[in-house]
PDB file of C-alpha atoms in Angstrom:
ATOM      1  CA  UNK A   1     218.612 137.284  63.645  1.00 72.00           C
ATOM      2  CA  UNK A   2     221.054 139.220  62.231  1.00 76.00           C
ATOM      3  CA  UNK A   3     221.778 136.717  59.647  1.00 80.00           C
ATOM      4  CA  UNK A   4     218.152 136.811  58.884  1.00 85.00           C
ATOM      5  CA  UNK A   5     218.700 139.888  57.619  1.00 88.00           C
ATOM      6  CA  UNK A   6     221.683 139.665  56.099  1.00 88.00           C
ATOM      7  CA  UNK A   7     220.177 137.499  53.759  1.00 90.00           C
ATOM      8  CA  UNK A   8     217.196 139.220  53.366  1.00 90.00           C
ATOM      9  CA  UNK A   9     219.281 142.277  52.058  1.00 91.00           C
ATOM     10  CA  UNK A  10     220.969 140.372  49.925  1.00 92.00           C
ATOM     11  CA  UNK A  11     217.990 138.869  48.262  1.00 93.00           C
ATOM     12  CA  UNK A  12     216.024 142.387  47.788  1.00 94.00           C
ATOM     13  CA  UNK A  13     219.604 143.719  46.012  1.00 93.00           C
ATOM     14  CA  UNK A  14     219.721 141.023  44.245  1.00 94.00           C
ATOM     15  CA  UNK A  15     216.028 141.306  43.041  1.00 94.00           C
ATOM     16  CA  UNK A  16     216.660 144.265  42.091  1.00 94.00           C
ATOM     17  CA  UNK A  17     219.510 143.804  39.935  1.00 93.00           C
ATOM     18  CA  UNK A  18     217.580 141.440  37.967  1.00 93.00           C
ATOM     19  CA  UNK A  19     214.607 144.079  37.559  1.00 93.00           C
ATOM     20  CA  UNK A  20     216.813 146.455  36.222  1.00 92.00           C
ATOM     21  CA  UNK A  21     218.470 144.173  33.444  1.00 91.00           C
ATOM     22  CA  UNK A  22     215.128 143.122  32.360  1.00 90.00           C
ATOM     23  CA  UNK A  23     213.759 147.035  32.644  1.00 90.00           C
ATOM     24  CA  UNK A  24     216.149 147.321  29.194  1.00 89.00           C
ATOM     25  CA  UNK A  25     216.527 151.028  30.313  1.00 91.00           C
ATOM     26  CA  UNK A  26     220.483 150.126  31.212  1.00 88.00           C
ATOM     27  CA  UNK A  27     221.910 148.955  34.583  1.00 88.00           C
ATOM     28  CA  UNK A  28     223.865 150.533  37.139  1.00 86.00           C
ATOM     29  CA  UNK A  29     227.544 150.835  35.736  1.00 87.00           C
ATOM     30  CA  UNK A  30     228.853 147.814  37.475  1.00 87.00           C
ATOM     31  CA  UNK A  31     226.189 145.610  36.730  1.00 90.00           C
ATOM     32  CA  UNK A  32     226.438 146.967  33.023  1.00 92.00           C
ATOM     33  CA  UNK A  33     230.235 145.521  33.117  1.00 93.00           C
ATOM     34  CA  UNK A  34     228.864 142.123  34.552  1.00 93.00           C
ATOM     35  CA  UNK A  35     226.535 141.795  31.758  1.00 92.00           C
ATOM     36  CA  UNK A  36     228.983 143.039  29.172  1.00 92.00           C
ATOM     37  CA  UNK A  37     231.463 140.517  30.242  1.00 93.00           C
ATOM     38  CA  UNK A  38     228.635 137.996  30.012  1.00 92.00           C
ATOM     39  CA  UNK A  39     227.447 138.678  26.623  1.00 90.00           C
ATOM     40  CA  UNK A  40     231.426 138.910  25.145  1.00 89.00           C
ATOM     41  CA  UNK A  41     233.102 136.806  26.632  1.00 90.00           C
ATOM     42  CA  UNK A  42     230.881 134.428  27.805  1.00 87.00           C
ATOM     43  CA  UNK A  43     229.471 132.614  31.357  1.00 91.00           C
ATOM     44  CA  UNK A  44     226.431 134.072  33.357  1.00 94.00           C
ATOM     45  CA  UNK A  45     226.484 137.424  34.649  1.00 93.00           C
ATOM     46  CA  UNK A  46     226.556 135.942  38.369  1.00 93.00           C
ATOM     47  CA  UNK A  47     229.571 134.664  38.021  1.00 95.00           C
ATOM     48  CA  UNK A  48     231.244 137.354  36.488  1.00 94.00           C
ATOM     49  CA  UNK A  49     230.108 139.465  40.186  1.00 91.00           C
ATOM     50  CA  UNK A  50     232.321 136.429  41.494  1.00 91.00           C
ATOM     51  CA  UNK A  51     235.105 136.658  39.574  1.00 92.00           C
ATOM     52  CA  UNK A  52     235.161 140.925  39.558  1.00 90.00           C
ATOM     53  CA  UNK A  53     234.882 140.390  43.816  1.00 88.00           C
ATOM     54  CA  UNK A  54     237.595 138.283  43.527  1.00 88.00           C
ATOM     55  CA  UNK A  55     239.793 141.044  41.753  1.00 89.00           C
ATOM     56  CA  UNK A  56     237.928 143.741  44.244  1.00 87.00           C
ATOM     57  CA  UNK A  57     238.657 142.106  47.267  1.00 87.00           C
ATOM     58  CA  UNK A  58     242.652 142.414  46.531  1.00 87.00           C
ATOM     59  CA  UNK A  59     242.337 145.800  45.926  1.00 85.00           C
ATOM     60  CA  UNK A  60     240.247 147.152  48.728  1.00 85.00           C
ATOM     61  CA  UNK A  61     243.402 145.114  50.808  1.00 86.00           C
ATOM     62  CA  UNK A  62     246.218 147.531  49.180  1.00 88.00           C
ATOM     63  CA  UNK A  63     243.764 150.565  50.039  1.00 84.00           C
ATOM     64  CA  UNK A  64     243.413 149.584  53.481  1.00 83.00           C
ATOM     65  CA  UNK A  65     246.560 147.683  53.621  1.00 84.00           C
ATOM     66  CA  UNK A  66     245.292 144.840  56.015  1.00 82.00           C
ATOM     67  CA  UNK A  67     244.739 141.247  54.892  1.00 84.00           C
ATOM     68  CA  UNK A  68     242.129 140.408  52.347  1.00 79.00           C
ATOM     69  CA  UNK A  69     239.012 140.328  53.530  1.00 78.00           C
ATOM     70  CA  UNK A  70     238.032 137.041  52.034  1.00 79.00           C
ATOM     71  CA  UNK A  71     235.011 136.510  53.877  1.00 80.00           C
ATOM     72  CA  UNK A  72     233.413 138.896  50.949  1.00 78.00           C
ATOM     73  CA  UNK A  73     233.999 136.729  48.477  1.00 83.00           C
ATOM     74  CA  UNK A  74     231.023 134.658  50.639  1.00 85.00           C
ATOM     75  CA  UNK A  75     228.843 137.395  50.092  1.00 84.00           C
ATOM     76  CA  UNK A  76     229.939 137.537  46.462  1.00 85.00           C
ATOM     77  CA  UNK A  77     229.002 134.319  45.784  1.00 90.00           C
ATOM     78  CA  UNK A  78     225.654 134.621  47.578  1.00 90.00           C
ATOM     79  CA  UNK A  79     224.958 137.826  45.325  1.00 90.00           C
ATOM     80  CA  UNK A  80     226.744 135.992  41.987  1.00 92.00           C
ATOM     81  CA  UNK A  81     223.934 132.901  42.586  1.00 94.00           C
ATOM     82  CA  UNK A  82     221.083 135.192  43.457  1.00 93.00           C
ATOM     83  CA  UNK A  83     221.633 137.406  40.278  1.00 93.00           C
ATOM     84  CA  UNK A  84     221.307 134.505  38.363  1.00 94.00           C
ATOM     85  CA  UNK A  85     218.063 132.772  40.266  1.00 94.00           C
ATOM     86  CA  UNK A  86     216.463 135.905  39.925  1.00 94.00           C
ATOM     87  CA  UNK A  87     217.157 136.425  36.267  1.00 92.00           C
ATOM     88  CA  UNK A  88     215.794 132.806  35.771  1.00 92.00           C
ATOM     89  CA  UNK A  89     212.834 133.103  37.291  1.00 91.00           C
ATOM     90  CA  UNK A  90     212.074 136.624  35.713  1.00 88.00           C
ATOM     91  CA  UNK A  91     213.168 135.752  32.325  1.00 79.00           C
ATOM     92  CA  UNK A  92     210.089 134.534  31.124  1.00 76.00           C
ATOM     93  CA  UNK A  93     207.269 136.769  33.597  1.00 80.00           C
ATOM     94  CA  UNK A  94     208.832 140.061  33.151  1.00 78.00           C
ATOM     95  CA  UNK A  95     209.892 141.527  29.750  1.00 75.00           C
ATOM     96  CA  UNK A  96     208.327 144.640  29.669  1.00 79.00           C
ATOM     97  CA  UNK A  97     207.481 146.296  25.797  1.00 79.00           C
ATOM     98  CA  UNK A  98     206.523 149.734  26.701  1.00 84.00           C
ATOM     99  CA  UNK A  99     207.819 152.530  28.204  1.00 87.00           C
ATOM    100  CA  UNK A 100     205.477 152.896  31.405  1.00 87.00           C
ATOM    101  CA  UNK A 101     206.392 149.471  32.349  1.00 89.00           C
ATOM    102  CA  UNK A 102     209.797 149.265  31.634  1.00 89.00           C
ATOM    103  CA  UNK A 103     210.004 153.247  34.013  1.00 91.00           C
ATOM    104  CA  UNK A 104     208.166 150.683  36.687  1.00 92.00           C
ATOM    105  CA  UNK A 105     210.221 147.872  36.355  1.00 92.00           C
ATOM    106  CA  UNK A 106     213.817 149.975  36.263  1.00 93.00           C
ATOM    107  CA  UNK A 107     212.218 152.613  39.326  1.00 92.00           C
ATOM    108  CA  UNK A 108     211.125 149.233  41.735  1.00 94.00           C
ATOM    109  CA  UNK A 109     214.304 147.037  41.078  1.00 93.00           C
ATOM    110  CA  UNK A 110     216.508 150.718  41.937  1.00 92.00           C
ATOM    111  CA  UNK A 111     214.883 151.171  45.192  1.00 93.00           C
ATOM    112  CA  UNK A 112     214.950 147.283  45.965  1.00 94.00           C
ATOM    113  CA  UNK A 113     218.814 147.934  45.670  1.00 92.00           C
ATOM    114  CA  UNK A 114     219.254 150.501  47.890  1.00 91.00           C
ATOM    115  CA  UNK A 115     216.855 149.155  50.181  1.00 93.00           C
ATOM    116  CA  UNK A 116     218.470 145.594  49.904  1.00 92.00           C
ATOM    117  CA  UNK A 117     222.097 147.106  50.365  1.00 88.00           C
ATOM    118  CA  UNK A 118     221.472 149.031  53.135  1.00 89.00           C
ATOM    119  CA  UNK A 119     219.509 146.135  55.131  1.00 90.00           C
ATOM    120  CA  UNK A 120     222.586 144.089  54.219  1.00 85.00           C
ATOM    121  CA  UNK A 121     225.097 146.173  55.294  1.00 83.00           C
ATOM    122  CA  UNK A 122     223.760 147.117  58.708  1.00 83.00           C
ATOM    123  CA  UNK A 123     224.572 143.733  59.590  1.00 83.00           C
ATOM    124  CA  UNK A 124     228.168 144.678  59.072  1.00 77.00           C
ATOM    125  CA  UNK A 125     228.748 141.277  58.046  1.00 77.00           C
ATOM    126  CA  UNK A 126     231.161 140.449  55.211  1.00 74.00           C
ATOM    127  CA  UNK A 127     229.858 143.593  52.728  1.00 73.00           C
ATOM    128  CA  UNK A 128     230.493 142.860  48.596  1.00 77.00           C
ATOM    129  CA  UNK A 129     233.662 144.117  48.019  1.00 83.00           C
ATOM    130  CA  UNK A 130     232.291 146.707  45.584  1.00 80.00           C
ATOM    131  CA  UNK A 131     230.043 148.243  48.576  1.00 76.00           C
ATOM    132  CA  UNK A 132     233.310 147.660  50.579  1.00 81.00           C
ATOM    133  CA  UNK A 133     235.167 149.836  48.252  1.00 84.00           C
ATOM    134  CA  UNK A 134     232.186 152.698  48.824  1.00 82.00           C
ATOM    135  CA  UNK A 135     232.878 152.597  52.194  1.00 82.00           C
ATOM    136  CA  UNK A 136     236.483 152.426  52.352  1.00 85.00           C
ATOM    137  CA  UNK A 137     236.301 155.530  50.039  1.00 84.00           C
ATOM    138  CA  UNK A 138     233.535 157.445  52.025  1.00 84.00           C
ATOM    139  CA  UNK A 139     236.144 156.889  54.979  1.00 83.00           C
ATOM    140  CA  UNK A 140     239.577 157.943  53.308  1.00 84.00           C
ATOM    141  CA  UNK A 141     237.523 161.020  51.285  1.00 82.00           C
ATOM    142  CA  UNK A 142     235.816 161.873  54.956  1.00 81.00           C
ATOM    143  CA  UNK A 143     232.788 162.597  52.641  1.00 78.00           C
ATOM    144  CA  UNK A 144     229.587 160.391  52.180  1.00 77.00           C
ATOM    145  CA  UNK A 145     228.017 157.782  50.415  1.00 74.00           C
ATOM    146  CA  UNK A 146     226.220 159.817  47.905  1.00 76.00           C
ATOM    147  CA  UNK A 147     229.344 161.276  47.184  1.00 81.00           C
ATOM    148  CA  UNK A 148     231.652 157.771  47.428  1.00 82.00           C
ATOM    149  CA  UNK A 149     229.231 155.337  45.416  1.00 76.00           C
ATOM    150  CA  UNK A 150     228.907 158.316  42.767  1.00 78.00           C
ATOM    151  CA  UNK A 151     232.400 157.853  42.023  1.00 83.00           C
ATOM    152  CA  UNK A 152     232.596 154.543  41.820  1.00 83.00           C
ATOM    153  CA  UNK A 153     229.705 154.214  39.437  1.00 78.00           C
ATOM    154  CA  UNK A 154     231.802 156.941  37.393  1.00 84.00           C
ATOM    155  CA  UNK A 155     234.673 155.135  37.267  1.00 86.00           C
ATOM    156  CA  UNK A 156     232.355 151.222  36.066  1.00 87.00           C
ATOM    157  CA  UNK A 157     230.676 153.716  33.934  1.00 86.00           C
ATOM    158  CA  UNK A 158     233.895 154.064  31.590  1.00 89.00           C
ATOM    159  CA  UNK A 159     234.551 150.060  31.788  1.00 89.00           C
ATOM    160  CA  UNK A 160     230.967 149.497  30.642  1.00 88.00           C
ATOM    161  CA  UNK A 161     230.963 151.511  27.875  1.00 89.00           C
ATOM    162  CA  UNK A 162     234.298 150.059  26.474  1.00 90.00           C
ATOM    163  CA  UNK A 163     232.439 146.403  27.425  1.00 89.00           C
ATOM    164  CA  UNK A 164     229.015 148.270  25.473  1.00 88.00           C
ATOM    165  CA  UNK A 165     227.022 146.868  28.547  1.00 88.00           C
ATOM    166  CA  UNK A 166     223.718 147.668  28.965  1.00 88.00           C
ATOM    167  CA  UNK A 167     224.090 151.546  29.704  1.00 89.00           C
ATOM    168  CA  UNK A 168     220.754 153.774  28.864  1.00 89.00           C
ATOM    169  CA  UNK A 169     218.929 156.009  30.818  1.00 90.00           C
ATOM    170  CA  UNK A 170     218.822 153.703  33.683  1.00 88.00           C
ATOM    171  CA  UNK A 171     222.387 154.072  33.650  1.00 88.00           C
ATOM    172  CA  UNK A 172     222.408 157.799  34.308  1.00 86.00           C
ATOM    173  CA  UNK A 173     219.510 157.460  36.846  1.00 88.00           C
ATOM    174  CA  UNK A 174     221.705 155.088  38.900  1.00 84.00           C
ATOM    175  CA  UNK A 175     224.991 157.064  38.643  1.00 79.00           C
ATOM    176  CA  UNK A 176     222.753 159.901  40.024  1.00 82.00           C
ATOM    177  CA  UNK A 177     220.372 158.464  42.391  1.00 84.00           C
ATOM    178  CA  UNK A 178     221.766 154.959  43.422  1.00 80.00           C
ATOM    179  CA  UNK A 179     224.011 156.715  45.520  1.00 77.00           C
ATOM    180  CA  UNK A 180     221.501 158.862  46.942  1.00 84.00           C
ATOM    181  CA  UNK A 181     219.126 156.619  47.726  1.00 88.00           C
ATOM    182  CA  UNK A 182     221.715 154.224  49.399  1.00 84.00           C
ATOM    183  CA  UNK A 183     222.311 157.573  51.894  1.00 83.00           C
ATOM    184  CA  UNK A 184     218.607 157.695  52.018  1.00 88.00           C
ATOM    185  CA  UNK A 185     217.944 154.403  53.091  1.00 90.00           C
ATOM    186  CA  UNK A 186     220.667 153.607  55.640  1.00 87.00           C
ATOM    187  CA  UNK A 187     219.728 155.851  58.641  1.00 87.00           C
ATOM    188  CA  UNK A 188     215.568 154.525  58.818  1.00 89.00           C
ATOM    189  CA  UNK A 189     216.824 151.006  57.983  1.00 87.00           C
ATOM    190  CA  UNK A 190     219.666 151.167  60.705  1.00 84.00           C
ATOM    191  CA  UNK A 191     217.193 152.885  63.309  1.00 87.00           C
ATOM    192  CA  UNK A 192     214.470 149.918  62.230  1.00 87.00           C
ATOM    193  CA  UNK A 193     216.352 146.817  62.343  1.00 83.00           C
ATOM    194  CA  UNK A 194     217.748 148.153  65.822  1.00 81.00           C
ATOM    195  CA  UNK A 195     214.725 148.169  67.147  1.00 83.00           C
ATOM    196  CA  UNK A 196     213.799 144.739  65.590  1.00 83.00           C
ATOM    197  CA  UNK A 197     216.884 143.052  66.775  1.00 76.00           C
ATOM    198  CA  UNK A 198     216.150 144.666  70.179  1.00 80.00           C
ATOM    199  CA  UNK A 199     212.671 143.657  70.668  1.00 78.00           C
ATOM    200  CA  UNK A 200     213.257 140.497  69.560  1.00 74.00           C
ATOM    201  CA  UNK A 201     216.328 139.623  72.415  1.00 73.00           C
ATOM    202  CA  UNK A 202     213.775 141.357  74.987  1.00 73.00           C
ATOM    203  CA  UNK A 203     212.966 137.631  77.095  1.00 54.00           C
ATOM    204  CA  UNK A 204     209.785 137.584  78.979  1.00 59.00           C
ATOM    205  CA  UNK A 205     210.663 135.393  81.041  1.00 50.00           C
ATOM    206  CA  UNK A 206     213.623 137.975  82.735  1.00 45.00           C
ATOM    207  CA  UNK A 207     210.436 140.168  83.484  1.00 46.00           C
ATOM    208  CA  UNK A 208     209.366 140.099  87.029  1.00 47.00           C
ATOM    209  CA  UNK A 209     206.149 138.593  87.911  1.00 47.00           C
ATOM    210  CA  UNK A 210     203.929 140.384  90.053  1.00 47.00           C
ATOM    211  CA  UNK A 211     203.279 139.003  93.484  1.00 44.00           C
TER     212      UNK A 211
END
């Protein structure tokens, strides 16, 4: 079950990516280098997560200094294909014109990501190495995710710009909400999918019948 919602997570974050790119309002500062790469140098922007987790993954292995954890390059490549399904299939049914839809678009594919990355990451199951990095740094700082993620966007924030991704007013938003909405999420989505997983491995038939 787990897995379940591993994949679940992964497919709400993912949704949400996609929202935001087609909100035109700007992406969050990674996701504004992904599509800078794209639209410079070329291939999709899924791929480009690939590649980028690929680069990630060897750094998060100096901070820690333990082996690379390559099993988030799985997860990358989930997330890479996902981007790209999800900007397919919304290409041509959302493209919003005006500024109350674009607000909706941007504000519902922002919360799908936090909601998405926390599901995901409660599973503790091979993270993306850029939501690795947020928790290797919430762990060496000793501060919290707010905090961690906030710098992180910070520091994409500068690549994107010299890429001239996507970076708007959405961009801002995200470097000052993603990472509080992330800290939001994670307690009432731990506490929930708990109790799922629970309920779920409860067998009736290990209840005692009465005589």
């Amino acid at each position: 079950m787990k897995y379940a919602f591993y994949i679940i997570g992964i497919l709400l974050l993912t949704l949400g990516i996609a929202l935001t790119i087609q909100s035109n309002l700007g992406t969050s500062p990674f996701d504004a280098v992904l599509v800078g790469l794209s639209r410079s140098v070329g291939l999709t922007v899924g791929t480009w997560e690939i590649i980028l987790a690929g680069i990630m993954i060897g750094c998060n292995s100096i901070l820690i200094r333990k082996k690379p954890e390559v099993l988030g390059l799985v997860t990358a490549v989930i997330t890479g294909i996902g981007i790209d399904l999800w900007l397919f299939l919304l290409g041509n049914l959302i493209d919003p014109a005006l500024w109350p839809s674009k607000a909706v678009c941007f504000s519902v594919g922002l919360i799908a990501i936090g909601f998405g990355t926390a599901t995901y990451l409660h599973t503790n199951f091979a993270p993306i190495p850029v939501d690795r990095l947020t928790l290797i740094l919430k762990e060496l700082t000793g501060t919290n995710l707010f905090f961690s993620r906030t710098a992180i966007y910070l520091l994409f924030l500068i690549l994107a710009m010299v890429l001239n991704g996507p970076i708007g007013v959405g961009t801002v938003l995200t470097v000052c909400l993603g990472g509080l909405i992330l800290n939001f999420f994670m307690p009432p989505v731990g506490r929930a999918l708990d109790s799922i997983i629970i309920n779920l491995n409860k067998s009736p038939n290990n209840l005692e019948r009465p005589k």
